[in-house]
Amino acid sequence: MNDCEEHRLWPGALESVVEPLDGFDRVLVLEETASTQDFARQDGPHPGTVVVAARQTAGRGRHGRTWSEEAGTGIAMSLVLPAGCTRRLCACAAVAVARVLVPLFAAHGLHSGIKWPNDFYVVTPNGRHKIAGVLIEQSDGVAVVGIGVNVLHREWSGELAEIASSLSDHGIEITRLELQQRLITSFDEVQRFDDLELASTFRDFDLIAGSHVILEHDGARLEGRVETLDPVNGLLLQTASGEKMIDSDRVHLIDW
Ligand code: BTN
């Protein structure tokens, strides 16, 4: 089956996944768009909508970074929801991604998980590679939860060449459609978790508790050991000058 034939299956196949769910009732499949985040907002926006694109030409990441998906080899998905707590939505999306991807890597003998607050990494003998990321944007009473996953092999340039890799680079073979279906179902389940279940599931997948990290928070550079981590309340960092509580809103993990 070529690419276009595969995409023609997406609307019907995704609608049948969404149909029994309480949280979603509409699917928009685009052959190409600049950013599914922008399309989701321009389109209404209507909570309960799932937007997916086969190719995304100007994807965004956190902190104004770009999310490169022009090659049409990944998942570019935005879920439109009623506005909520950004940190909780980010944790729900990160956990939803991890529930789908961790078993796929484990089946290949690889350790993977969440790099707080929003990244998904695989840890290999050759280093750590970013496979997926989550972006939460809120305005006018709606939240747009963006999920990007690198699925098929491609080349990255610049600093991404060092960091990024895809599922297929690690021997994982799954279609983009199958992954989209699993991610929607997983997110729908996770968003119904209470705070305790969400925090404990997040910790099951967390890669950084106990590690020595260097981070930037609100413009200040901090360094220390992560004592505990809660996806909504933040992490407790043991620094040379005492303990500090760090929230995820303005954090950038430089090294971990
Ligand atoms: C990050 O790693 O900083 C987050 C990346 C989020 C990328 C996804 S792809 C679908 C959605 N559309 C975008 O423009 N960004 C998100």
mmCIF file of N, CA and C in Angstrom, residues 59-168:
data_model
loop_
_atom_site.group_PDB
_atom_site.id
_atom_site.type_symbol
_atom_site.label_atom_id
_atom_site.label_comp_id
_atom_site.label_asym_id
_atom_site.label_seq_id
_atom_site.Cartn_x
_atom_site.Cartn_y
_atom_site.Cartn_z
ATOM 1 N N GLY A 59 5.871 22.519 12.344
ATOM 2 C CA GLY A 59 5.487 22.068 13.684
ATOM 3 C C GLY A 59 6.243 22.838 14.757
ATOM 4 N N ARG A 60 5.585 23.007 15.896
ATOM 5 C CA ARG A 60 6.185 23.739 17.022
ATOM 6 C C ARG A 60 6.432 22.815 18.198
ATOM 7 N N GLY A 61 7.503 23.123 18.954
ATOM 8 C CA GLY A 61 7.725 22.456 20.226
ATOM 9 C C GLY A 61 7.644 23.459 21.354
ATOM 10 N N ARG A 62 7.991 23.031 22.560
ATOM 11 C CA ARG A 62 7.983 23.943 23.714
ATOM 12 C C ARG A 62 9.074 24.989 23.549
ATOM 13 N N HIS A 63 8.913 26.101 24.264
ATOM 14 C CA HIS A 63 9.903 27.181 24.306
ATOM 15 C C HIS A 63 10.233 27.713 22.913
ATOM 16 N N GLY A 64 9.227 27.699 22.007
ATOM 17 C CA GLY A 64 9.430 28.270 20.672
ATOM 18 C C GLY A 64 10.316 27.434 19.763
ATOM 19 N N ARG A 65 10.638 26.216 20.184
ATOM 20 C CA ARG A 65 11.480 25.387 19.307
ATOM 21 C C ARG A 65 10.657 24.823 18.156
ATOM 22 N N THR A 66 11.356 24.384 17.091
ATOM 23 C CA THR A 66 10.617 23.775 15.990
ATOM 24 C C THR A 66 10.538 22.269 16.215
ATOM 25 N N TRP A 67 9.473 21.680 15.679
ATOM 26 C CA TRP A 67 9.315 20.225 15.697
ATOM 27 C C TRP A 67 9.290 19.807 14.235
ATOM 28 N N SER A 68 10.336 19.151 13.817
ATOM 29 C CA SER A 68 10.525 18.885 12.406
ATOM 30 C C SER A 68 9.792 17.618 11.980
ATOM 31 N N GLU A 69 8.835 17.783 11.084
ATOM 32 C CA GLU A 69 8.033 16.633 10.646
ATOM 33 C C GLU A 69 7.741 16.714 9.146
ATOM 34 N N GLU A 70 8.523 17.574 8.443
ATOM 35 C CA GLU A 70 8.207 17.798 7.021
ATOM 36 C C GLU A 70 8.255 16.517 6.206
ATOM 37 N N ALA A 71 9.007 15.547 6.674
ATOM 38 C CA ALA A 71 9.212 14.345 5.874
ATOM 39 C C ALA A 71 7.970 13.437 5.840
ATOM 40 N N GLY A 72 6.959 13.736 6.659
ATOM 41 C CA GLY A 72 5.760 12.883 6.667
ATOM 42 C C GLY A 72 6.049 11.488 7.187
ATOM 43 N N THR A 73 6.909 11.414 8.187
ATOM 44 C CA THR A 73 7.298 10.107 8.716
ATOM 45 C C THR A 73 6.883 9.909 10.172
ATOM 46 N N GLY A 74 6.115 10.869 10.678
ATOM 47 C CA GLY A 74 5.783 10.774 12.101
ATOM 48 C C GLY A 74 4.312 10.949 12.379
ATOM 49 N N ILE A 75 4.012 11.057 13.668
ATOM 50 C CA ILE A 75 2.660 11.404 14.117
ATOM 51 C C ILE A 75 2.649 12.896 14.400
ATOM 52 N N ALA A 76 1.684 13.612 13.817
ATOM 53 C CA ALA A 76 1.438 15.001 14.179
ATOM 54 C C ALA A 76 -0.036 15.078 14.530
ATOM 55 N N MET A 77 -0.322 15.179 15.813
ATOM 56 C CA MET A 77 -1.713 15.071 16.276
ATOM 57 C C MET A 77 -2.017 16.162 17.305
ATOM 58 N N SER A 78 -3.176 16.786 17.182
ATOM 59 C CA SER A 78 -3.608 17.744 18.196
ATOM 60 C C SER A 78 -4.995 17.349 18.682
ATOM 61 N N LEU A 79 -5.155 17.318 19.998
ATOM 62 C CA LEU A 79 -6.438 16.964 20.611
ATOM 63 C C LEU A 79 -7.010 18.228 21.237
ATOM 64 N N VAL A 80 -8.248 18.570 20.885
ATOM 65 C CA VAL A 80 -8.860 19.787 21.415
ATOM 66 C C VAL A 80 -9.764 19.408 22.589
ATOM 67 N N LEU A 81 -9.528 20.087 23.728
ATOM 68 C CA LEU A 81 -10.248 19.760 24.965
ATOM 69 C C LEU A 81 -10.726 21.049 25.615
ATOM 70 N N PRO A 82 -11.666 20.937 26.566
ATOM 71 C CA PRO A 82 -11.979 22.133 27.349
ATOM 72 C C PRO A 82 -10.724 22.554 28.112
ATOM 73 N N ALA A 83 -10.555 23.863 28.359
ATOM 74 C CA ALA A 83 -9.354 24.330 29.059
ATOM 75 C C ALA A 83 -9.232 23.645 30.406
ATOM 76 N N GLY A 84 -8.005 23.466 30.851
ATOM 77 C CA GLY A 84 -7.766 22.804 32.138
ATOM 78 C C GLY A 84 -6.404 23.203 32.663
ATOM 79 N N CYS A 85 -5.924 22.448 33.646
ATOM 80 C CA CYS A 85 -4.617 22.716 34.242
ATOM 81 C C CYS A 85 -3.527 22.264 33.259
ATOM 82 N N THR A 86 -2.679 23.196 32.821
ATOM 83 C CA THR A 86 -1.663 22.866 31.809
ATOM 84 C C THR A 86 -0.753 21.731 32.261
ATOM 85 N N ARG A 87 -0.333 21.782 33.545
ATOM 86 C CA ARG A 87 0.604 20.744 34.012
ATOM 87 C C ARG A 87 -0.065 19.376 34.005
ATOM 88 N N ARG A 88 -1.352 19.347 34.384
ATOM 89 C CA ARG A 88 -2.054 18.057 34.380
ATOM 90 C C ARG A 88 -2.229 17.545 32.944
ATOM 91 N N LEU A 89 -2.609 18.435 32.035
ATOM 92 C CA LEU A 89 -2.786 18.017 30.637
ATOM 93 C C LEU A 89 -1.474 17.487 30.062
ATOM 94 N N CYS A 90 -0.368 18.155 30.419
ATOM 95 C CA CYS A 90 0.944 17.723 29.927
ATOM 96 C C CYS A 90 1.268 16.332 30.476
ATOM 97 N N ALA A 91 0.990 16.140 31.780
ATOM 98 C CA ALA A 91 1.256 14.826 32.390
ATOM 99 C C ALA A 91 0.378 13.751 31.749
ATOM 100 N N CYS A 92 -0.898 14.080 31.494
ATOM 101 C CA CYS A 92 -1.804 13.095 30.862
ATOM 102 C C CYS A 92 -1.264 12.691 29.490
ATOM 103 N N ALA A 93 -0.832 13.678 28.713
ATOM 104 C CA ALA A 93 -0.361 13.365 27.361
ATOM 105 C C ALA A 93 0.940 12.569 27.427
ATOM 106 N N ALA A 94 1.844 12.967 28.333
ATOM 107 C CA ALA A 94 3.126 12.240 28.445
ATOM 108 C C ALA A 94 2.879 10.793 28.877
ATOM 109 N N VAL A 95 1.973 10.606 29.833
ATOM 110 C CA VAL A 95 1.668 9.242 30.298
ATOM 111 C C VAL A 95 0.959 8.447 29.196
ATOM 112 N N ALA A 96 0.067 9.111 28.468
ATOM 113 C CA ALA A 96 -0.640 8.423 27.367
ATOM 114 C C ALA A 96 0.356 7.915 26.335
ATOM 115 N N VAL A 97 1.345 8.755 26.012
ATOM 116 C CA VAL A 97 2.379 8.360 25.044
ATOM 117 C C VAL A 97 3.199 7.201 25.613
ATOM 118 N N ALA A 98 3.606 7.333 26.879
ATOM 119 C CA ALA A 98 4.469 6.306 27.482
ATOM 120 C C ALA A 98 3.761 4.946 27.563
ATOM 121 N N ARG A 99 2.472 4.940 27.859
ATOM 122 C CA ARG A 99 1.740 3.659 27.955
ATOM 123 C C ARG A 99 1.748 2.922 26.605
ATOM 124 N N VAL A 100 1.798 3.705 25.524
ATOM 125 C CA VAL A 100 1.799 3.087 24.190
ATOM 126 C C VAL A 100 3.228 2.676 23.791
ATOM 127 N N LEU A 101 4.197 3.579 24.039
ATOM 128 C CA LEU A 101 5.543 3.340 23.485
ATOM 129 C C LEU A 101 6.432 2.449 24.355
ATOM 130 N N VAL A 102 6.298 2.545 25.683
ATOM 131 C CA VAL A 102 7.204 1.762 26.546
ATOM 132 C C VAL A 102 7.121 0.261 26.242
ATOM 133 N N PRO A 103 5.921 -0.332 26.097
ATOM 134 C CA PRO A 103 5.882 -1.772 25.784
ATOM 135 C C PRO A 103 6.510 -2.104 24.421
ATOM 136 N N LEU A 104 6.430 -1.171 23.472
ATOM 137 C CA LEU A 104 7.038 -1.436 22.157
ATOM 138 C C LEU A 104 8.563 -1.508 22.282
ATOM 139 N N PHE A 105 9.140 -0.577 23.053
ATOM 140 C CA PHE A 105 10.599 -0.613 23.259
ATOM 141 C C PHE A 105 10.992 -1.807 24.117
ATOM 142 N N ALA A 106 10.185 -2.094 25.158
ATOM 143 C CA ALA A 106 10.520 -3.213 26.057
ATOM 144 C C ALA A 106 10.574 -4.520 25.269
ATOM 145 N N ALA A 107 9.695 -4.656 24.276
ATOM 146 C CA ALA A 107 9.678 -5.885 23.465
ATOM 147 C C ALA A 107 10.979 -6.033 22.676
ATOM 148 N N HIS A 108 11.723 -4.908 22.510
ATOM 149 C CA HIS A 108 13.026 -4.955 21.829
ATOM 150 C C HIS A 108 14.168 -4.840 22.843
ATOM 151 N N GLY A 109 13.844 -5.064 24.116
ATOM 152 C CA GLY A 109 14.876 -5.053 25.163
ATOM 153 C C GLY A 109 15.411 -3.672 25.477
ATOM 154 N N LEU A 110 14.640 -2.613 25.170
ATOM 155 C CA LEU A 110 15.137 -1.252 25.380
ATOM 156 C C LEU A 110 14.351 -0.522 26.465
ATOM 157 N N HIS A 111 15.085 0.244 27.277
ATOM 158 C CA HIS A 111 14.478 1.032 28.338
ATOM 159 C C HIS A 111 14.073 2.394 27.760
ATOM 160 N N SER A 112 12.890 2.841 28.083
ATOM 161 C CA SER A 112 12.414 4.124 27.566
ATOM 162 C C SER A 112 11.488 4.740 28.604
ATOM 163 N N GLY A 113 11.200 6.010 28.450
ATOM 164 C CA GLY A 113 10.279 6.631 29.403
ATOM 165 C C GLY A 113 10.185 8.130 29.217
ATOM 166 N N ILE A 114 9.598 8.779 30.244
ATOM 167 C CA ILE A 114 9.309 10.215 30.165
ATOM 168 C C ILE A 114 10.456 11.010 30.764
ATOM 169 N N LYS A 115 10.923 11.983 29.990
ATOM 170 C CA LYS A 115 11.835 12.983 30.551
ATOM 171 C C LYS A 115 10.952 14.165 30.927
ATOM 172 N N TRP A 116 10.717 14.325 32.254
ATOM 173 C CA TRP A 116 9.832 15.391 32.737
ATOM 174 C C TRP A 116 10.189 16.739 32.099
ATOM 175 N N PRO A 117 9.234 17.550 31.724
ATOM 176 C CA PRO A 117 7.805 17.252 31.871
ATOM 177 C C PRO A 117 7.147 16.651 30.631
ATOM 178 N N ASN A 118 7.806 16.746 29.440
ATOM 179 C CA ASN A 118 6.995 16.495 28.233
ATOM 180 C C ASN A 118 7.667 15.662 27.148
ATOM 181 N N ASP A 119 8.843 15.128 27.416
ATOM 182 C CA ASP A 119 9.559 14.422 26.345
ATOM 183 C C ASP A 119 9.554 12.922 26.580
ATOM 184 N N PHE A 120 9.623 12.182 25.491
ATOM 185 C CA PHE A 120 9.733 10.727 25.598
ATOM 186 C C PHE A 120 11.062 10.321 24.965
ATOM 187 N N TYR A 121 11.870 9.585 25.733
ATOM 188 C CA TYR A 121 13.206 9.180 25.269
ATOM 189 C C TYR A 121 13.372 7.664 25.349
ATOM 190 N N VAL A 122 14.226 7.139 24.477
ATOM 191 C CA VAL A 122 14.701 5.772 24.625
ATOM 192 C C VAL A 122 16.162 5.862 25.066
ATOM 193 N N VAL A 123 16.529 4.966 25.970
ATOM 194 C CA VAL A 123 17.899 4.962 26.497
ATOM 195 C C VAL A 123 18.608 3.741 25.916
ATOM 196 N N THR A 124 19.659 3.979 25.125
ATOM 197 C CA THR A 124 20.366 2.860 24.476
ATOM 198 C C THR A 124 21.834 2.894 24.902
ATOM 199 N N PRO A 125 22.583 1.844 24.622
ATOM 200 C CA PRO A 125 24.022 1.873 24.941
ATOM 201 C C PRO A 125 24.734 3.014 24.206
ATOM 202 N N ASN A 126 24.158 3.494 23.098
ATOM 203 C CA ASN A 126 24.781 4.599 22.350
ATOM 204 C C ASN A 126 24.312 5.971 22.795
ATOM 205 N N GLY A 127 23.468 6.025 23.791
ATOM 206 C CA GLY A 127 22.993 7.321 24.263
ATOM 207 C C GLY A 127 21.481 7.382 24.320
ATOM 208 N N ARG A 128 20.979 8.587 24.656
ATOM 209 C CA ARG A 128 19.531 8.769 24.805
ATOM 210 C C ARG A 128 18.992 9.477 23.579
ATOM 211 N N HIS A 129 17.860 9.032 23.102
ATOM 212 C CA HIS A 129 17.297 9.608 21.880
ATOM 213 C C HIS A 129 15.856 10.027 22.098
ATOM 214 N N LYS A 130 15.542 11.220 21.606
ATOM 215 C CA LYS A 130 14.167 11.714 21.748
ATOM 216 C C LYS A 130 13.303 11.115 20.652
ATOM 217 N N ILE A 131 12.197 10.536 21.074
ATOM 218 C CA ILE A 131 11.274 9.874 20.151
ATOM 219 C C ILE A 131 9.977 10.668 20.014
ATOM 220 N N ALA A 132 9.551 11.328 21.098
ATOM 221 C CA ALA A 132 8.247 11.996 21.066
ATOM 222 C C ALA A 132 8.255 13.209 21.976
ATOM 223 N N GLY A 133 7.330 14.134 21.713
ATOM 224 C CA GLY A 133 7.196 15.317 22.554
ATOM 225 C C GLY A 133 5.741 15.754 22.625
ATOM 226 N N VAL A 134 5.459 16.509 23.675
ATOM 227 C CA VAL A 134 4.089 16.962 23.935
ATOM 228 C C VAL A 134 4.101 18.477 24.087
ATOM 229 N N LEU A 135 3.123 19.142 23.543
ATOM 230 C CA LEU A 135 3.010 20.606 23.640
ATOM 231 C C LEU A 135 1.580 20.957 24.029
ATOM 232 N N ILE A 136 1.412 21.723 25.115
ATOM 233 C CA ILE A 136 0.067 22.138 25.543
ATOM 234 C C ILE A 136 -0.072 23.639 25.283
ATOM 235 N N GLU A 137 -1.113 24.028 24.559
ATOM 236 C CA GLU A 137 -1.379 25.448 24.342
ATOM 237 C C GLU A 137 -2.831 25.714 24.717
ATOM 238 N N GLN A 138 -3.062 26.805 25.455
ATOM 239 C CA GLN A 138 -4.421 27.105 25.888
ATOM 240 C C GLN A 138 -4.776 28.555 25.565
ATOM 241 N N SER A 139 -5.981 28.752 25.072
ATOM 242 C CA SER A 139 -6.504 30.105 24.879
ATOM 243 C C SER A 139 -8.012 30.003 24.662
ATOM 244 N N ASP A 140 -8.712 31.078 24.967
ATOM 245 C CA ASP A 140 -10.155 31.198 24.707
ATOM 246 C C ASP A 140 -10.961 29.979 25.176
ATOM 247 N N GLY A 141 -10.625 29.456 26.348
ATOM 248 C CA GLY A 141 -11.432 28.377 26.930
ATOM 249 C C GLY A 141 -11.183 26.998 26.350
ATOM 250 N N VAL A 142 -10.183 26.861 25.473
ATOM 251 C CA VAL A 142 -9.866 25.513 24.996
ATOM 252 C C VAL A 142 -8.375 25.223 25.173
ATOM 253 N N ALA A 143 -8.112 23.933 25.358
ATOM 254 C CA ALA A 143 -6.726 23.465 25.408
ATOM 255 C C ALA A 143 -6.465 22.672 24.138
ATOM 256 N N VAL A 144 -5.294 22.878 23.545
ATOM 257 C CA VAL A 144 -4.898 22.058 22.395
ATOM 258 C C VAL A 144 -3.653 21.272 22.823
ATOM 259 N N VAL A 145 -3.837 19.960 22.857
ATOM 260 C CA VAL A 145 -2.781 19.049 23.315
ATOM 261 C C VAL A 145 -2.101 18.468 22.073
ATOM 262 N N GLY A 146 -0.862 18.895 21.834
ATOM 263 C CA GLY A 146 -0.142 18.428 20.645
ATOM 264 C C GLY A 146 0.775 17.259 20.987
ATOM 265 N N ILE A 147 0.735 16.243 20.155
ATOM 266 C CA ILE A 147 1.604 15.078 20.348
ATOM 267 C C ILE A 147 2.352 14.806 19.048
ATOM 268 N N GLY A 148 3.666 14.755 19.140
ATOM 269 C CA GLY A 148 4.483 14.416 17.973
ATOM 270 C C GLY A 148 5.302 13.175 18.280
ATOM 271 N N VAL A 149 5.325 12.226 17.351
ATOM 272 C CA VAL A 149 6.122 10.998 17.531
ATOM 273 C C VAL A 149 6.894 10.740 16.240
ATOM 274 N N ASN A 150 8.186 10.438 16.370
ATOM 275 C CA ASN A 150 8.988 10.037 15.204
ATOM 276 C C ASN A 150 8.781 8.542 14.985
ATOM 277 N N VAL A 151 8.191 8.189 13.848
ATOM 278 C CA VAL A 151 7.807 6.778 13.634
ATOM 279 C C VAL A 151 8.764 6.084 12.651
ATOM 280 N N LEU A 152 8.909 6.676 11.464
ATOM 281 C CA LEU A 152 9.697 6.022 10.417
ATOM 282 C C LEU A 152 11.074 6.664 10.300
ATOM 283 N N HIS A 153 12.019 5.910 9.769
ATOM 284 C CA HIS A 153 13.386 6.417 9.656
ATOM 285 C C HIS A 153 13.454 7.671 8.779
ATOM 286 N N ARG A 154 14.266 8.593 9.175
ATOM 287 C CA ARG A 154 14.563 9.771 8.360
ATOM 288 C C ARG A 154 15.880 10.362 8.855
ATOM 289 N N GLU A 155 16.389 11.348 8.121
ATOM 290 C CA GLU A 155 17.620 12.023 8.557
ATOM 291 C C GLU A 155 17.234 13.324 9.251
ATOM 292 N N TRP A 156 17.925 13.653 10.342
ATOM 293 C CA TRP A 156 17.753 14.951 10.983
ATOM 294 C C TRP A 156 19.015 15.767 10.792
ATOM 295 N N SER A 157 18.858 17.112 10.771
ATOM 296 C CA SER A 157 20.058 17.937 10.634
ATOM 297 C C SER A 157 20.308 18.695 11.937
ATOM 298 N N GLY A 158 21.486 19.322 12.016
ATOM 299 C CA GLY A 158 21.828 20.172 13.154
ATOM 300 C C GLY A 158 21.843 19.391 14.460
ATOM 301 N N GLU A 159 21.450 20.070 15.540
ATOM 302 C CA GLU A 159 21.519 19.431 16.860
ATOM 303 C C GLU A 159 20.543 18.261 16.999
ATOM 304 N N LEU A 160 19.465 18.281 16.150
ATOM 305 C CA LEU A 160 18.493 17.171 16.208
ATOM 306 C C LEU A 160 19.129 15.850 15.783
ATOM 307 N N ALA A 161 20.150 15.948 14.905
ATOM 308 C CA ALA A 161 20.801 14.722 14.432
ATOM 309 C C ALA A 161 21.396 13.944 15.607
ATOM 310 N N GLU A 162 21.810 14.664 16.655
ATOM 311 C CA GLU A 162 22.401 14.019 17.834
ATOM 312 C C GLU A 162 21.327 13.457 18.758
ATOM 313 N N ILE A 163 20.185 14.138 18.809
ATOM 314 C CA ILE A 163 19.184 13.806 19.830
ATOM 315 C C ILE A 163 18.089 12.878 19.314
ATOM 316 N N ALA A 164 17.578 13.181 18.102
ATOM 317 C CA ALA A 164 16.336 12.529 17.673
ATOM 318 C C ALA A 164 16.563 11.157 17.060
ATOM 319 N N SER A 165 15.600 10.284 17.256
ATOM 320 C CA SER A 165 15.553 9.063 16.447
ATOM 321 C C SER A 165 14.099 8.613 16.373
ATOM 322 N N SER A 166 13.868 7.584 15.590
ATOM 323 C CA SER A 166 12.480 7.172 15.356
ATOM 324 C C SER A 166 12.278 5.735 15.836
ATOM 325 N N LEU A 167 11.011 5.342 15.932
ATOM 326 C CA LEU A 167 10.699 3.969 16.355
ATOM 327 C C LEU A 167 11.397 2.966 15.438
ATOM 328 N N SER A 168 11.345 3.223 14.124
ATOM 329 C CA SER A 168 11.899 2.222 13.204
ATOM 330 C C SER A 168 13.418 2.115 13.324
#
